[in-house]
Amino acid sequence: MQVLGIETSCDETGIALYDTERGLRAHALHSQIALHAAYGGVVPELASRDHVRRIVPLIEAVMREAQTTLQTIDGVAYTQGPGLAGALLVGAGVASALALALGKPVIGVHHLEGHLLSPLLSAEKPSFPFVALLVSGGHSQLFFVRGVGQYELLGDTFDDAAGEAFDKAAQLLGLPYPGGPALAQLARQGKSGAAHLPRPLIDAPHLHFSFSGLKTAVLTLVRKLQSEGCFNEQARADVALEFETAVVDVLAAKAFAALRQTQNQQLVVAGGVGANQSLRSRLVKEAAALGVRVYFPEMEFCTDNGAMIALVGALKMGQGARDYGFQVRPRWPLTELAAA
Ligand code: KG4
Ligand code: ZN
C-alpha cells in the first residue's frame, strides 16, 4: 500500500510517499525558518500562506523522485492536529481535495503519533512495547507504547516543553530563532561547571517535568552577569552549556526512571529536541551501561516532516482506518486519540 503524507502543522511543509512493502519512496521538505526569523518566532498567517505556495510543487517533486504518479497511491494522510489552525487547514484541504479527485481514502493523523512512530522509518526499528521520550517545541512527554494507537502517558510537563525552554533560554542569551540548535551550538564553547542552574524535579518520585523555573533561573543568572559587567561571549557559552546539561540531566533521569517503571529495555527518542547531540550521546552512554537500546529517528525525521505522517497513515489504513471527514484539531492531546 502506498500512502502520500502531508504535514503542515507549523513552519515546515513536509510531503512524503511511503510504501508498506518498500518503505519510504521519496520525501521533500520546505522549512520556513528564513521567513519567520525576522520576527523571532512563527507568524501563523505567514506560515499558512507559505504552505499554500509550497504544497503542490512539493507533491509534484515527491512524485517525480519516486518516479510514479498520483494515480498509483492508495490513500492520503494529513496532519489533523495539534498545530496552527490555518496551517493545518492548508494540508487538510489539499489532502481531502486530492483524495476526492482520485477516489481514494483520506485520513487525519495526530502529529505527535507521527513523532512517536518516526523511528519505525529507520532500518533498525524498535519492537513493541517501548518507552518513548517525546521532546518537541510543544511537548515533553513520556509514553509507554504498546502498539500502533496504544499510548499510555507516563509523564508530562507541568508548564513549558523542553523545546520551548530551549527557545526561551536562547532568546535570553540573545540567540536567533530557532533557539534550540543555536543554543546547542553556543554550548560547545562553554566551560563545564562555570555556571550553575537547577535540575527541576530530577529527584521527584514521578515522571513529570517542569521547565519554566529553569528559564527563570537563566533570566536571573543573565541579569546577575550583566549587572556585574561580565556577560561576555564566554559567559554566554557557559550559561548555554549549563542550561543544555540541566535539560539533558532531567530528560535522561526521567527516561531511565520510565524504563525501570515499565521494566522495558527499549527507549525511543522523538521530536525536535531529539536532534540535540548532547542528549543523544548521554542517553546512548547511560543506556549501554544498563543494557538498554536507544532508538533515534534519522536526523531529518527528528523535526517535522511528511514521512512520519505518511508512515502513520499507512499503518492506520493497514488497520482498516477510513476517515473521509474534513477536520483539523489545533488542540488535541494524544491521550484522546482513541476517542477521536
Ligand atoms: O518537533 P519539532 O520540529 O516541532 C514541534 O512539533 O514542536 O521541534 C521543534 C523544537 C524547537 O523548540 C527547537 O528549538 C527544538 O525542537 N530543537 C532543538 C534542537 N533542534 C531542534 N533543541 C535542542 N537542540 C537541538 N539541536
Ligand atoms: Zn513536531
Coordinates of C-alpha atoms and ligand atoms in Angstrom, one line a residue:
M1 CA 0.0 0.0 0.0
Q2 CA 1.3 3.5 -0.9
V3 CA 0.3 6.5 1.1
L4 CA 1.0 10.1 0.4
G5 CA 1.7 12.1 3.7
I6 CA 1.2 15.8 4.1
E7 CA 2.5 17.7 7.1
T8 CA 1.6 21.4 7.5
S9 CA 1.1 21.8 11.3
C10 CA 3.6 24.6 11.9
D11 CA 6.5 26.1 9.9
E12 CA 7.5 23.1 7.7
T13 CA 5.7 21.9 4.6
G14 CA 6.6 18.1 4.5
I15 CA 5.5 15.7 1.8
A16 CA 6.3 12.0 1.5
L17 CA 5.3 8.8 -0.2
Y18 CA 5.5 5.7 2.0
D19 CA 5.1 2.2 0.7
T20 CA 4.3 -0.6 3.3
E21 CA 6.4 -3.0 1.3
R22 CA 9.2 -0.9 0.0
G23 CA 9.4 1.7 2.8
L24 CA 9.9 5.4 2.2
R25 CA 9.9 6.0 -1.6
A26 CA 10.5 9.8 -1.6
H27 CA 10.1 12.8 0.6
A28 CA 10.6 16.6 0.4
L29 CA 10.6 19.4 2.9
H30 CA 10.4 23.1 2.8
S31 CA 11.4 24.9 6.0
Q32 CA 10.1 28.4 6.7
I33 CA 12.9 29.3 9.1
A34 CA 14.1 32.2 6.9
L35 CA 10.6 33.5 6.5
H36 CA 9.9 33.8 10.3
A37 CA 13.5 34.6 11.5
A38 CA 13.0 38.4 11.3
Y39 CA 10.0 38.1 13.7
G40 CA 11.8 35.9 16.3
G41 CA 9.1 33.2 16.0
V42 CA 6.5 31.7 13.8
V43 CA 3.9 34.1 12.4
P44 CA 0.8 31.9 11.8
E45 CA -0.7 33.8 8.9
L46 CA 2.6 33.9 7.0
A47 CA 3.0 30.2 7.8
S48 CA -0.4 29.3 6.2
R49 CA 0.3 31.4 3.1
D50 CA 3.7 29.8 2.6
H51 CA 2.2 26.3 2.9
V52 CA -0.3 27.3 0.1
R53 CA 2.7 28.3 -2.1
R54 CA 4.8 25.2 -1.5
I55 CA 2.5 22.3 -1.1
V56 CA 1.6 21.5 -4.7
P57 CA 5.2 21.9 -6.1
L58 CA 6.4 19.7 -3.3
I59 CA 3.9 16.9 -4.0
E60 CA 5.0 17.1 -7.7
A61 CA 8.6 16.9 -6.6
V62 CA 8.0 13.8 -4.5
M63 CA 6.1 12.1 -7.3
R64 CA 9.0 12.8 -9.7
E65 CA 11.5 11.5 -7.2
A66 CA 9.5 8.3 -6.7
Q67 CA 9.1 8.0 -10.5
T68 CA 5.4 7.4 -10.1
T69 CA 2.1 9.2 -10.5
L70 CA -0.7 10.2 -8.0
Q71 CA -2.9 7.6 -9.7
T72 CA -0.8 4.8 -8.1
I73 CA -1.4 5.9 -4.5
D74 CA -3.8 4.0 -2.2
G75 CA -4.6 6.9 0.1
V76 CA -3.7 10.3 1.5
A77 CA -2.7 11.1 5.1
Y78 CA -2.5 14.6 6.5
T79 CA -1.7 16.1 9.9
Q80 CA -5.0 16.8 11.5
G81 CA -3.5 18.4 14.7
P82 CA -2.2 19.6 17.0
G83 CA -0.8 22.8 15.4
L84 CA -1.7 26.1 13.9
A85 CA -5.3 26.1 12.7
G86 CA -4.7 28.0 9.5
A87 CA -1.6 25.9 8.6
L88 CA -3.4 22.6 9.4
L89 CA -6.3 23.7 7.1
V90 CA -4.0 24.0 4.1
G91 CA -2.8 20.4 4.4
A92 CA -6.3 19.1 5.3
G93 CA -7.8 21.0 2.3
V94 CA -5.2 19.8 -0.2
A95 CA -5.3 16.2 1.1
S96 CA -9.1 16.0 1.0
A97 CA -9.4 17.5 -2.4
L98 CA -6.7 15.2 -3.8
A99 CA -8.2 12.1 -2.3
L100 CA -11.7 13.1 -3.6
A101 CA -10.3 13.7 -7.1
L102 CA -8.5 10.3 -7.0
G103 CA -11.4 8.5 -5.4
K104 CA -9.0 7.3 -2.6
P105 CA -9.4 7.4 1.2
V106 CA -8.0 10.2 3.2
I107 CA -7.2 10.1 6.9
G108 CA -6.2 12.7 9.5
V109 CA -3.1 11.8 11.5
H110 CA -2.1 13.0 15.0
H111 CA 1.2 15.0 14.7
L112 CA 2.7 13.5 17.9
E113 CA 1.8 10.0 16.8
G114 CA 4.0 10.7 13.8
H115 CA 6.9 11.8 16.0
L116 CA 6.3 8.8 18.3
L117 CA 6.5 6.2 15.5
S118 CA 9.1 8.0 13.4
P119 CA 11.9 5.6 14.5
L120 CA 10.0 2.9 12.5
L121 CA 11.2 4.7 9.4
S122 CA 14.8 3.6 10.2
A123 CA 16.4 0.3 9.1
E124 CA 16.9 -0.7 12.7
K125 CA 13.5 -0.4 14.3
P126 CA 12.3 -0.9 17.9
S127 CA 9.7 -3.6 18.5
F128 CA 6.6 -3.0 20.6
P129 CA 6.3 -2.3 23.5
F130 CA 8.8 0.5 24.1
V131 CA 9.2 3.7 26.1
A132 CA 9.1 6.9 24.1
L133 CA 10.5 10.3 25.2
L134 CA 8.7 12.9 23.1
V135 CA 10.5 16.2 23.3
S136 CA 9.4 18.9 20.8
G137 CA 8.6 22.6 20.8
G138 CA 5.2 22.0 22.3
H139 CA 5.6 18.7 24.3
S140 CA 7.8 17.0 26.9
Q141 CA 6.2 13.6 27.5
L142 CA 7.0 10.0 28.3
F143 CA 4.8 7.3 26.8
F144 CA 4.6 3.6 27.1
V145 CA 3.9 2.5 23.5
R146 CA 2.3 -0.9 23.4
G147 CA 1.4 -0.8 19.7
V148 CA 0.0 1.5 17.0
G149 CA -2.6 3.6 18.7
Q150 CA -1.9 2.3 22.2
Y151 CA -0.1 5.0 24.1
E152 CA 0.0 5.3 27.8
L153 CA 1.0 8.7 29.1
L154 CA 3.6 8.2 31.9
G155 CA 4.8 11.7 32.4
D156 CA 4.1 15.2 31.1
T157 CA 5.3 18.7 31.7
F158 CA 3.5 21.0 34.2
D159 CA 4.5 24.1 32.2
D160 CA 7.0 24.7 29.4
A161 CA 8.0 22.0 26.9
A162 CA 11.7 21.1 26.6
G163 CA 12.0 22.7 23.2
E164 CA 10.1 25.8 24.3
A165 CA 12.6 26.1 27.2
F166 CA 15.5 25.8 24.8
D167 CA 13.9 28.5 22.6
K168 CA 13.2 30.9 25.5
A169 CA 16.7 30.4 27.1
A170 CA 18.2 31.0 23.7
Q171 CA 16.2 34.3 23.4
L172 CA 17.6 35.4 26.8
L173 CA 21.1 34.7 25.5
G174 CA 20.4 36.9 22.5
L175 CA 20.4 34.0 20.0
P176 CA 18.3 33.9 16.8
Y177 CA 15.2 31.8 16.1
P178 CA 15.0 28.8 16.2
G179 CA 16.7 28.8 19.6
G180 CA 17.4 25.1 20.3
P181 CA 20.0 24.4 17.6
A182 CA 21.6 27.9 18.1
L183 CA 21.9 27.3 21.9
A184 CA 23.4 23.9 21.4
Q185 CA 26.0 25.3 19.1
L186 CA 26.9 28.1 21.5
A187 CA 27.2 25.5 24.3
R188 CA 30.1 23.8 22.5
Q189 CA 32.3 26.7 23.6
G190 CA 31.1 26.6 27.2
K191 CA 33.2 25.6 30.2
S192 CA 31.6 22.8 32.2
G193 CA 30.8 23.8 35.8
A194 CA 31.3 27.6 35.2
A195 CA 27.6 28.4 35.7
H196 CA 25.0 26.8 37.9
L197 CA 21.4 26.1 37.2
P198 CA 18.8 23.9 38.9
R199 CA 17.6 20.4 37.6
P200 CA 13.8 20.8 38.2
L201 CA 12.0 17.7 39.6
I202 CA 15.0 15.5 38.9
D203 CA 14.5 13.6 42.3
A204 CA 10.7 13.8 42.3
P205 CA 9.0 10.4 42.7
H206 CA 7.1 10.8 39.4
L207 CA 7.8 11.1 35.7
H208 CA 6.6 14.7 35.2
F209 CA 8.7 17.7 34.1
S210 CA 8.8 21.4 34.8
F211 CA 11.0 23.7 32.8
S212 CA 9.6 27.2 33.4
G213 CA 11.6 27.6 36.7
L214 CA 14.8 26.8 34.7
K215 CA 14.0 29.5 32.2
T216 CA 13.5 32.0 35.2
A217 CA 16.8 30.8 36.6
V218 CA 18.5 31.6 33.3
L219 CA 17.0 35.1 33.3
T220 CA 18.2 35.7 36.9
L221 CA 21.7 34.4 36.1
V222 CA 21.9 36.6 32.9
R223 CA 20.8 39.7 34.8
K224 CA 23.4 39.0 37.5
L225 CA 26.1 38.6 35.0
Q226 CA 25.0 41.7 33.2
S227 CA 25.0 43.8 36.4
E228 CA 28.5 42.5 37.3
G229 CA 29.6 43.6 33.8
C230 CA 30.8 40.0 32.9
F231 CA 28.1 38.9 30.4
N232 CA 30.7 38.3 27.7
E233 CA 30.9 35.7 24.9
Q234 CA 32.5 33.1 27.2
A235 CA 29.9 33.7 29.9
R236 CA 27.0 33.3 27.4
A237 CA 28.6 30.0 26.2
D238 CA 29.0 28.8 29.9
V239 CA 25.3 29.5 30.6
A240 CA 24.3 27.8 27.3
L241 CA 26.2 24.7 28.3
E242 CA 24.9 24.6 31.8
F243 CA 21.3 25.0 30.5
E244 CA 21.7 22.3 28.0
T245 CA 23.3 20.0 30.6
A246 CA 20.5 20.7 33.1
V247 CA 17.8 19.8 30.5
V248 CA 19.7 16.7 29.4
D249 CA 20.2 15.6 33.1
V250 CA 16.4 15.9 33.7
L251 CA 15.3 14.2 30.5
A252 CA 17.8 11.3 30.9
A253 CA 16.9 10.8 34.6
K254 CA 13.2 10.6 33.8
A255 CA 13.6 8.5 30.7
F256 CA 15.6 5.8 32.6
A257 CA 13.1 6.0 35.5
A258 CA 10.3 5.3 33.0
L259 CA 12.2 2.3 31.7
R260 CA 12.6 1.0 35.2
Q261 CA 8.9 1.5 36.0
T262 CA 7.8 -0.3 32.9
Q263 CA 10.6 -2.9 33.1
N264 CA 11.4 -2.2 29.5
Q265 CA 14.7 -2.2 27.6
Q266 CA 13.9 0.0 24.6
L267 CA 13.9 3.8 24.6
V268 CA 12.7 5.8 21.6
V269 CA 13.5 9.5 21.4
A270 CA 11.4 11.6 19.2
G271 CA 10.6 15.3 18.5
G272 CA 12.9 18.2 17.6
V273 CA 14.9 18.2 20.8
G274 CA 15.9 14.6 19.9
A275 CA 18.2 16.2 17.4
N276 CA 20.3 17.5 20.3
Q277 CA 23.7 15.8 20.2
S278 CA 24.4 16.2 23.9
L279 CA 21.1 14.4 24.7
R280 CA 21.8 11.7 22.2
S281 CA 25.3 10.9 23.4
R282 CA 24.2 11.0 27.1
L283 CA 21.3 8.6 26.5
V284 CA 23.4 6.2 24.4
K285 CA 26.2 6.2 27.0
E286 CA 23.9 5.5 30.0
A287 CA 21.8 3.0 28.1
A288 CA 24.9 1.0 27.1
A289 CA 25.8 0.6 30.8
L290 CA 22.2 -0.7 31.5
G291 CA 21.8 -3.0 28.5
V292 CA 19.1 -0.7 27.1
R293 CA 18.7 0.1 23.4
V294 CA 18.1 3.7 22.3
Y295 CA 16.4 4.4 19.0
F296 CA 16.5 7.8 17.4
P297 CA 14.8 8.8 14.2
E298 CA 17.2 9.8 11.4
M299 CA 18.2 13.4 12.0
E300 CA 16.0 14.6 9.1
F301 CA 13.0 12.9 10.7
C302 CA 13.5 14.3 14.2
T303 CA 12.0 17.6 13.4
D304 CA 8.7 18.0 11.5
N305 CA 8.4 16.0 8.2
G306 CA 6.0 14.4 5.9
A307 CA 7.5 10.9 6.2
M308 CA 6.2 10.3 9.7
I309 CA 2.7 11.3 8.6
A310 CA 2.7 9.0 5.6
L311 CA 4.0 6.2 7.8
V312 CA 1.3 6.6 10.4
G313 CA -1.3 7.0 7.6
A314 CA -0.1 3.7 6.1
L315 CA -0.2 1.9 9.4
K316 CA -3.7 3.1 10.2
M317 CA -5.0 2.3 6.8
G318 CA -3.5 -1.1 7.2
Q319 CA -5.6 -1.5 10.3
G320 CA -8.7 -0.6 8.3
A321 CA -9.0 3.1 9.2
R322 CA -11.0 5.1 6.7
D323 CA -11.9 8.7 7.5
Y324 CA -13.4 10.9 4.9
G325 CA -14.1 13.7 7.3
F326 CA -12.6 17.1 6.8
Q327 CA -11.4 18.4 10.2
V328 CA -8.5 20.0 11.9
R329 CA -7.8 19.8 15.7
P330 CA -5.4 22.6 16.7
R331 CA -5.5 21.4 20.3
W332 CA -5.6 17.6 20.5
P333 CA -4.0 15.6 23.4
L334 CA -2.6 12.3 22.2
T335 CA -4.3 10.6 25.0
E336 CA -7.7 11.5 23.3
L337 CA -6.6 9.7 20.1
A338 CA -8.6 6.5 20.7
A339 CA -11.8 8.6 21.2
A340 CA -11.3 10.6 18.0
Ligands
KG4_1 O1 9.3 18.5 16.7 P1 9.6 19.9 16.3 O2 10.3 20.1 15.0 O3 8.4 20.8 16.2 C1 7.3 20.6 17.1 O4 6.4 19.8 16.8 O5 7.4 21.3 18.1 O6 10.5 20.6 17.5 C2 11.0 21.9 17.4 C3 11.7 22.1 18.7 C4 12.1 23.6 18.8 O7 11.8 24.1 20.1 C5 13.6 23.6 18.6 O8 14.3 24.6 19.3 C6 14.0 22.2 19.2 O9 12.9 21.4 18.8 N1 15.3 21.8 18.7 C7 16.4 21.6 19.4 C8 17.4 21.2 18.5 N2 16.9 21.1 17.3 C9 15.6 21.5 17.4 N3 16.6 21.7 20.7 C10 17.8 21.5 21.2 N4 18.9 21.1 20.4 C11 18.7 20.9 19.1 N5 19.7 20.5 18.4
ZN2 ZN 6.7 18.3 15.6

